[in-house]
Short mmCIF file of C-alpha atoms in Angstrom, two decimals:
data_model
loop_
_atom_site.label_atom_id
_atom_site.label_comp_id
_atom_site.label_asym_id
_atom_site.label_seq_id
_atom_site.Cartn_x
_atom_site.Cartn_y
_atom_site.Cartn_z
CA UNK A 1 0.00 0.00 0.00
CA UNK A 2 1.25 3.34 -1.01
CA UNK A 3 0.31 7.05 0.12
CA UNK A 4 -3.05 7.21 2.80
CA UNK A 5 -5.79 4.53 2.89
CA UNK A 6 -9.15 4.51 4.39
CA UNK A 7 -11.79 1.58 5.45
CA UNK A 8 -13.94 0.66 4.93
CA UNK A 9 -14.47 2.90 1.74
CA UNK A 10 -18.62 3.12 2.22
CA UNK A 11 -20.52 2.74 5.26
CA UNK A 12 -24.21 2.55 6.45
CA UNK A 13 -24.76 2.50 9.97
CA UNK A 14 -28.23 3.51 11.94
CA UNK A 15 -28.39 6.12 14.84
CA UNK A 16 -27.47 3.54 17.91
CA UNK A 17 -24.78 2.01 15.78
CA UNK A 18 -20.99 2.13 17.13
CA UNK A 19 -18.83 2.33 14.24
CA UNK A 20 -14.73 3.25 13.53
CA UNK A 21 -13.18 4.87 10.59
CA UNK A 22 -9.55 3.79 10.24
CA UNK A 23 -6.64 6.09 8.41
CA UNK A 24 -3.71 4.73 7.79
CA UNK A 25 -0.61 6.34 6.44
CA UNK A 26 2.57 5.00 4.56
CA UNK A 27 4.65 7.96 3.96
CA UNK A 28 6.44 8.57 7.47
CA UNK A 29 4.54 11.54 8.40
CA UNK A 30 3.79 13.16 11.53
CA UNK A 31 0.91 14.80 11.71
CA UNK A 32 -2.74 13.65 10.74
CA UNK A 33 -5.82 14.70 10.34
CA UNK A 34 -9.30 14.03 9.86
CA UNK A 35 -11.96 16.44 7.46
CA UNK A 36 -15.76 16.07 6.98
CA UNK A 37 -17.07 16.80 3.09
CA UNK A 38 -20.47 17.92 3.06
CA UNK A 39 -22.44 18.73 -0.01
CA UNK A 40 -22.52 22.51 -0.75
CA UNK A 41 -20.39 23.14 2.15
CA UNK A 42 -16.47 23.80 2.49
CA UNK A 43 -14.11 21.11 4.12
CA UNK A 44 -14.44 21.07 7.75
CA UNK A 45 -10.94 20.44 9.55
CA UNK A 46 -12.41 18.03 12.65
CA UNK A 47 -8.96 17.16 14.06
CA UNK A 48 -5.44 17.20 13.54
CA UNK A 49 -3.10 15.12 15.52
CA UNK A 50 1.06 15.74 15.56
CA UNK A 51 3.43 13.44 16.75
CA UNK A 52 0.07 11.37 18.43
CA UNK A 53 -0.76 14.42 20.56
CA UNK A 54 -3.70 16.48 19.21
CA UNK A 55 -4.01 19.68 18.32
CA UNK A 56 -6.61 20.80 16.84
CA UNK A 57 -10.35 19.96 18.11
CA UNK A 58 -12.53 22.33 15.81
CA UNK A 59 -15.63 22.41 18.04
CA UNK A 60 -16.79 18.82 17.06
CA UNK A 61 -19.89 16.80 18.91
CA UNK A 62 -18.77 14.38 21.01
CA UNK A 63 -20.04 11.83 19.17
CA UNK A 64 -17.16 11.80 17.29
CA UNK A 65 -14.20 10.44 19.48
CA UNK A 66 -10.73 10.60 17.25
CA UNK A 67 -7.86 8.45 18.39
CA UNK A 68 -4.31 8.19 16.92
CA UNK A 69 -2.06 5.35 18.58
CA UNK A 70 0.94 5.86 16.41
CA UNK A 71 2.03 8.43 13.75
CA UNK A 72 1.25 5.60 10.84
CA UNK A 73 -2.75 5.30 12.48
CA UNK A 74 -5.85 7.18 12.67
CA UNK A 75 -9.13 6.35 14.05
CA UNK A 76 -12.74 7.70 14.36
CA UNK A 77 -15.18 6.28 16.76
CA UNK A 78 -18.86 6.98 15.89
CA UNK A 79 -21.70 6.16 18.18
CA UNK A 80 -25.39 7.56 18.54
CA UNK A 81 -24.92 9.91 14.69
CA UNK A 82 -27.55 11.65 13.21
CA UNK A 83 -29.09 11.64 9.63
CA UNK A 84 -26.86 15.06 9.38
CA UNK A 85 -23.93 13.46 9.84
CA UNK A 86 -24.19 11.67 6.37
CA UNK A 87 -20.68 12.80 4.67
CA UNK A 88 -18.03 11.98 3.01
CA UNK A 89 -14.89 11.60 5.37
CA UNK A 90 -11.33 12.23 4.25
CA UNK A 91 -7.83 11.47 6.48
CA UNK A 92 -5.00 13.24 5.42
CA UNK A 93 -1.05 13.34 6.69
CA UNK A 94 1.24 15.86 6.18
CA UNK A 95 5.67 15.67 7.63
CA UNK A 96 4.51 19.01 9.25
CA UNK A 97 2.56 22.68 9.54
CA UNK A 98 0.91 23.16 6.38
CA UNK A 99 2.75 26.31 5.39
CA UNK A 100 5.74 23.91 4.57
CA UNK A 101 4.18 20.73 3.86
CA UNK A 102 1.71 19.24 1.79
CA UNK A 103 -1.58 17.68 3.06
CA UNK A 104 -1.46 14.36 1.10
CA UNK A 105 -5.51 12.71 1.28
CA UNK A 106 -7.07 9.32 1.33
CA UNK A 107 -10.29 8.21 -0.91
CA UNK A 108 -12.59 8.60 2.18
CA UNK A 109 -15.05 7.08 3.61
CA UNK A 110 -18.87 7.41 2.34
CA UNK A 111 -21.11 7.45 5.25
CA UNK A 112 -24.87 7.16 5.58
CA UNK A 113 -26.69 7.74 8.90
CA UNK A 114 -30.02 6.45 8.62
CA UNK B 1 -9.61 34.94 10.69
CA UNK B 2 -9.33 34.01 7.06
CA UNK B 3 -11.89 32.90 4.08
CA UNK B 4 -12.14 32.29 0.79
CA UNK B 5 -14.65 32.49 -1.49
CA UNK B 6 -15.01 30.84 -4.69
CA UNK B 7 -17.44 32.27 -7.07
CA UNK B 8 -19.53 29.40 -9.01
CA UNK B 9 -19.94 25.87 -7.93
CA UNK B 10 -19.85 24.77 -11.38
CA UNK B 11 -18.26 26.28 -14.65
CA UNK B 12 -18.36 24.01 -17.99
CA UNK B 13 -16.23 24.77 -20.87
CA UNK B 14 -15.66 22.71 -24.43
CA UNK B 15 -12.61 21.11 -25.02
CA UNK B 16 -9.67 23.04 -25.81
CA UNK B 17 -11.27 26.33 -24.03
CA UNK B 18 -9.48 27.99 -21.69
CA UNK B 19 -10.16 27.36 -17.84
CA UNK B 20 -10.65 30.10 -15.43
CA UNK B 21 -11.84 29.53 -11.66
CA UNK B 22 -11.92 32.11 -9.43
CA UNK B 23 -11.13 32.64 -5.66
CA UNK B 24 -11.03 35.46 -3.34
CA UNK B 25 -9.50 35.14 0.28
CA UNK B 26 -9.33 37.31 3.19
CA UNK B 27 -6.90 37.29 5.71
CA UNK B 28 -6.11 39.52 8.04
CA UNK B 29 -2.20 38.22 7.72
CA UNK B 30 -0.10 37.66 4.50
CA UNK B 31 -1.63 34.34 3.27
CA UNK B 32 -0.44 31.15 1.78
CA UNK B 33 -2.87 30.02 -1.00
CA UNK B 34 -3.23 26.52 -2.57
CA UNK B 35 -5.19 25.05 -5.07
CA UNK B 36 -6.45 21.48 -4.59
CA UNK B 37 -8.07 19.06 -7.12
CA UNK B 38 -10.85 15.95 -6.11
CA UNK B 39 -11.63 13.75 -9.46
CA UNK B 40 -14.53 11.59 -8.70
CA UNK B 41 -14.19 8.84 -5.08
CA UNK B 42 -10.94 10.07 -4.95
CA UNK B 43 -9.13 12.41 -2.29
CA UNK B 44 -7.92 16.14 -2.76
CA UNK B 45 -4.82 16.23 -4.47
CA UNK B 46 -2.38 19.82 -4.65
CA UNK B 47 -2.02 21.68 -7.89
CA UNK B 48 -0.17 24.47 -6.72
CA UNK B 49 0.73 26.85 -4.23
CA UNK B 50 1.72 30.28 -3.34
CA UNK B 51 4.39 30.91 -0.36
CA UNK B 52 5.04 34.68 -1.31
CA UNK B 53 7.25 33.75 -3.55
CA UNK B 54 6.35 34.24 -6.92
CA UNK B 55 3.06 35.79 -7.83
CA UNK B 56 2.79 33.24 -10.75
CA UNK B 57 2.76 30.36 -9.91
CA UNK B 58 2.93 26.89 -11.96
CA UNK B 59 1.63 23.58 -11.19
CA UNK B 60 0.94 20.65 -12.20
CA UNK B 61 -1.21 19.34 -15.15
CA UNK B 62 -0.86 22.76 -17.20
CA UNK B 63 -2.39 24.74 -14.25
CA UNK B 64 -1.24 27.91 -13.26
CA UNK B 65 -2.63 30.61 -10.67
CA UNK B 66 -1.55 34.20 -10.37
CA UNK B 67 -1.55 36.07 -6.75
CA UNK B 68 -3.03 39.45 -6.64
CA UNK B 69 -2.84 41.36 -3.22
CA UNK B 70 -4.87 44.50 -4.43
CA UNK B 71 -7.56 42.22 -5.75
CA UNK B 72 -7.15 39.69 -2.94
CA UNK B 73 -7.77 37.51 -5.33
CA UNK B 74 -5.48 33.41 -6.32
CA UNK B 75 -7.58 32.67 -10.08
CA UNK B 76 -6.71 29.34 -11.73
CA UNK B 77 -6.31 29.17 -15.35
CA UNK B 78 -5.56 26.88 -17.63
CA UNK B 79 -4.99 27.83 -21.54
CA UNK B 80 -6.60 24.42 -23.14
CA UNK B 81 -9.00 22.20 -20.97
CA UNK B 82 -8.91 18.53 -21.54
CA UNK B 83 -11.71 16.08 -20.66
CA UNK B 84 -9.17 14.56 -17.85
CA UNK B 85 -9.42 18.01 -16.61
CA UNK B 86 -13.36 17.76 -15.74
CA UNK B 87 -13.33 17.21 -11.29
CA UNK B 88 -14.40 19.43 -8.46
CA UNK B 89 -11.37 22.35 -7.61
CA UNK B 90 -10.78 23.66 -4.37
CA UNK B 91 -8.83 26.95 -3.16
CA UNK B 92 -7.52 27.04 -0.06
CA UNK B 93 -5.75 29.37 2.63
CA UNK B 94 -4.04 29.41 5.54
CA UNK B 95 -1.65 32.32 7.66
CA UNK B 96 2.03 32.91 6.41
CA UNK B 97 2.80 33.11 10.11
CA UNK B 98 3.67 30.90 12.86
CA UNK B 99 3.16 27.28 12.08
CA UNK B 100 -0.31 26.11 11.90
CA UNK B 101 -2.61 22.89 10.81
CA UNK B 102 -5.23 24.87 9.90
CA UNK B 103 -6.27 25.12 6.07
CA UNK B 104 -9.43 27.05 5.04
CA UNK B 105 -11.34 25.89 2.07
CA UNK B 106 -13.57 26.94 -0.45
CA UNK B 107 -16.89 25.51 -0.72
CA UNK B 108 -15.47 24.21 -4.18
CA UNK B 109 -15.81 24.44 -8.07
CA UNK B 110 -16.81 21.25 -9.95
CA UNK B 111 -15.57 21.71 -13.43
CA UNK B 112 -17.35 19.85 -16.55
CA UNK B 113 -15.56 19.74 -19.97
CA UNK B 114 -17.95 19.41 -22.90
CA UNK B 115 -16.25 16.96 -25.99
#
């Protein structure tokens, strides 16, 4: 596997469902994060993590619990989602700050909340 | 706090036409633009960026995008389109200052090319 994967690459899950998005990354980065694609709306940054500690938590329902247990690995627990969290979600990596280093992204992951 | 603004959420132009997508940012700071490209189930990828270096600047796949402070403006243009070109484009922007994570996007551009 080369550059950053996702899976699954679709999911359906219903509002009581616990579900995980995993991220991983092959291209020795440090820092990850995740982004939610909305129809109509711009990329919302959810999280970043660097060097496994995050830092960056852009005002996101609990409901969505990242975790990152090495600087290759990116996970996102979802449990009790609503309808309105249907989206498209994208993990990206980057060796550092953005101003220096390019965001490289993964396919996503299509999911439904019925 | 920064934005950008990208007028039209879709443009179509015939093959061979020239491409032109617009963005405007604000920032309150000197800003670093990008440009980022999505072709269909498929992540963002980076065209091209501007680090206040050059106000022209060159990317990949025949794209180019030229910085303009007075107009606060980071257009993309290419001369000829080709049907590989048709996906969704996103500008981007973040502070030229201390470090950061943080990249603001546009709400995106998807770009048909008609045969």
């Amino acid at each position: 596997e080369t550059g950053v994967t996702q899976t699954p690459r679709h999911l359906v899950m219903g509002m009581t469902n616990k579900k995980s998005l995993k991220c991983e990354q092959h291209l020795g980065h440090n820092a990850m994060y995740w982004y939610k694609q909305s129809a109509k709306k711009p990329l919302e940054l959810m999280f970043v993590y660097s060097l496994e500690e995050r830092v960056e938590n852009n005002s996101v329902p609990s409901r969505f619990s990242p975790e990152c247990p090495n600087s290759s690995h990116l996970f996102l627990h979802l449990h009790t989602l609503q309808p309105e969290d249907s989206a498209l979600y994208l993990c990206a990596s980057s060796a550092g700050t953005v101003q220096n280093n390019e965001q490289f992204f993964g396919p996503g992951t299509r999911l439904t909340v019925l | 706090a920064q934005s950008v603004t990208q007028l039209g959420s879709h443009v179509s132009v015939s093959e061979g036409a020239l491409v032109l997508l617009r963005c405007n940012y604000s920032s309150s700071v000197p800003p670093y633009l990008f440009w980022y490209v999505q072709y269909p189930n498929q992540g963002l990828q980076l065209l091209l960026k501007y680090t206040s270096a050059a106000t022209l600047v060159k990317g990949i796949n025949g794209f180019e995008a030229e910085f303009k402070k007075s107009e606060t403006s980071f257009h993309l243009t290419k001369p000829s389109a080709h049907m590989s070109d048709a996906a969704e484009y996103f500008c981007a922007v973040t502070s030229s200052g201390a470090g950061s994570y943080q990249l603001t996007f546009g709400k995106g551009t998807k770009l048909s090319v008609i045969p």
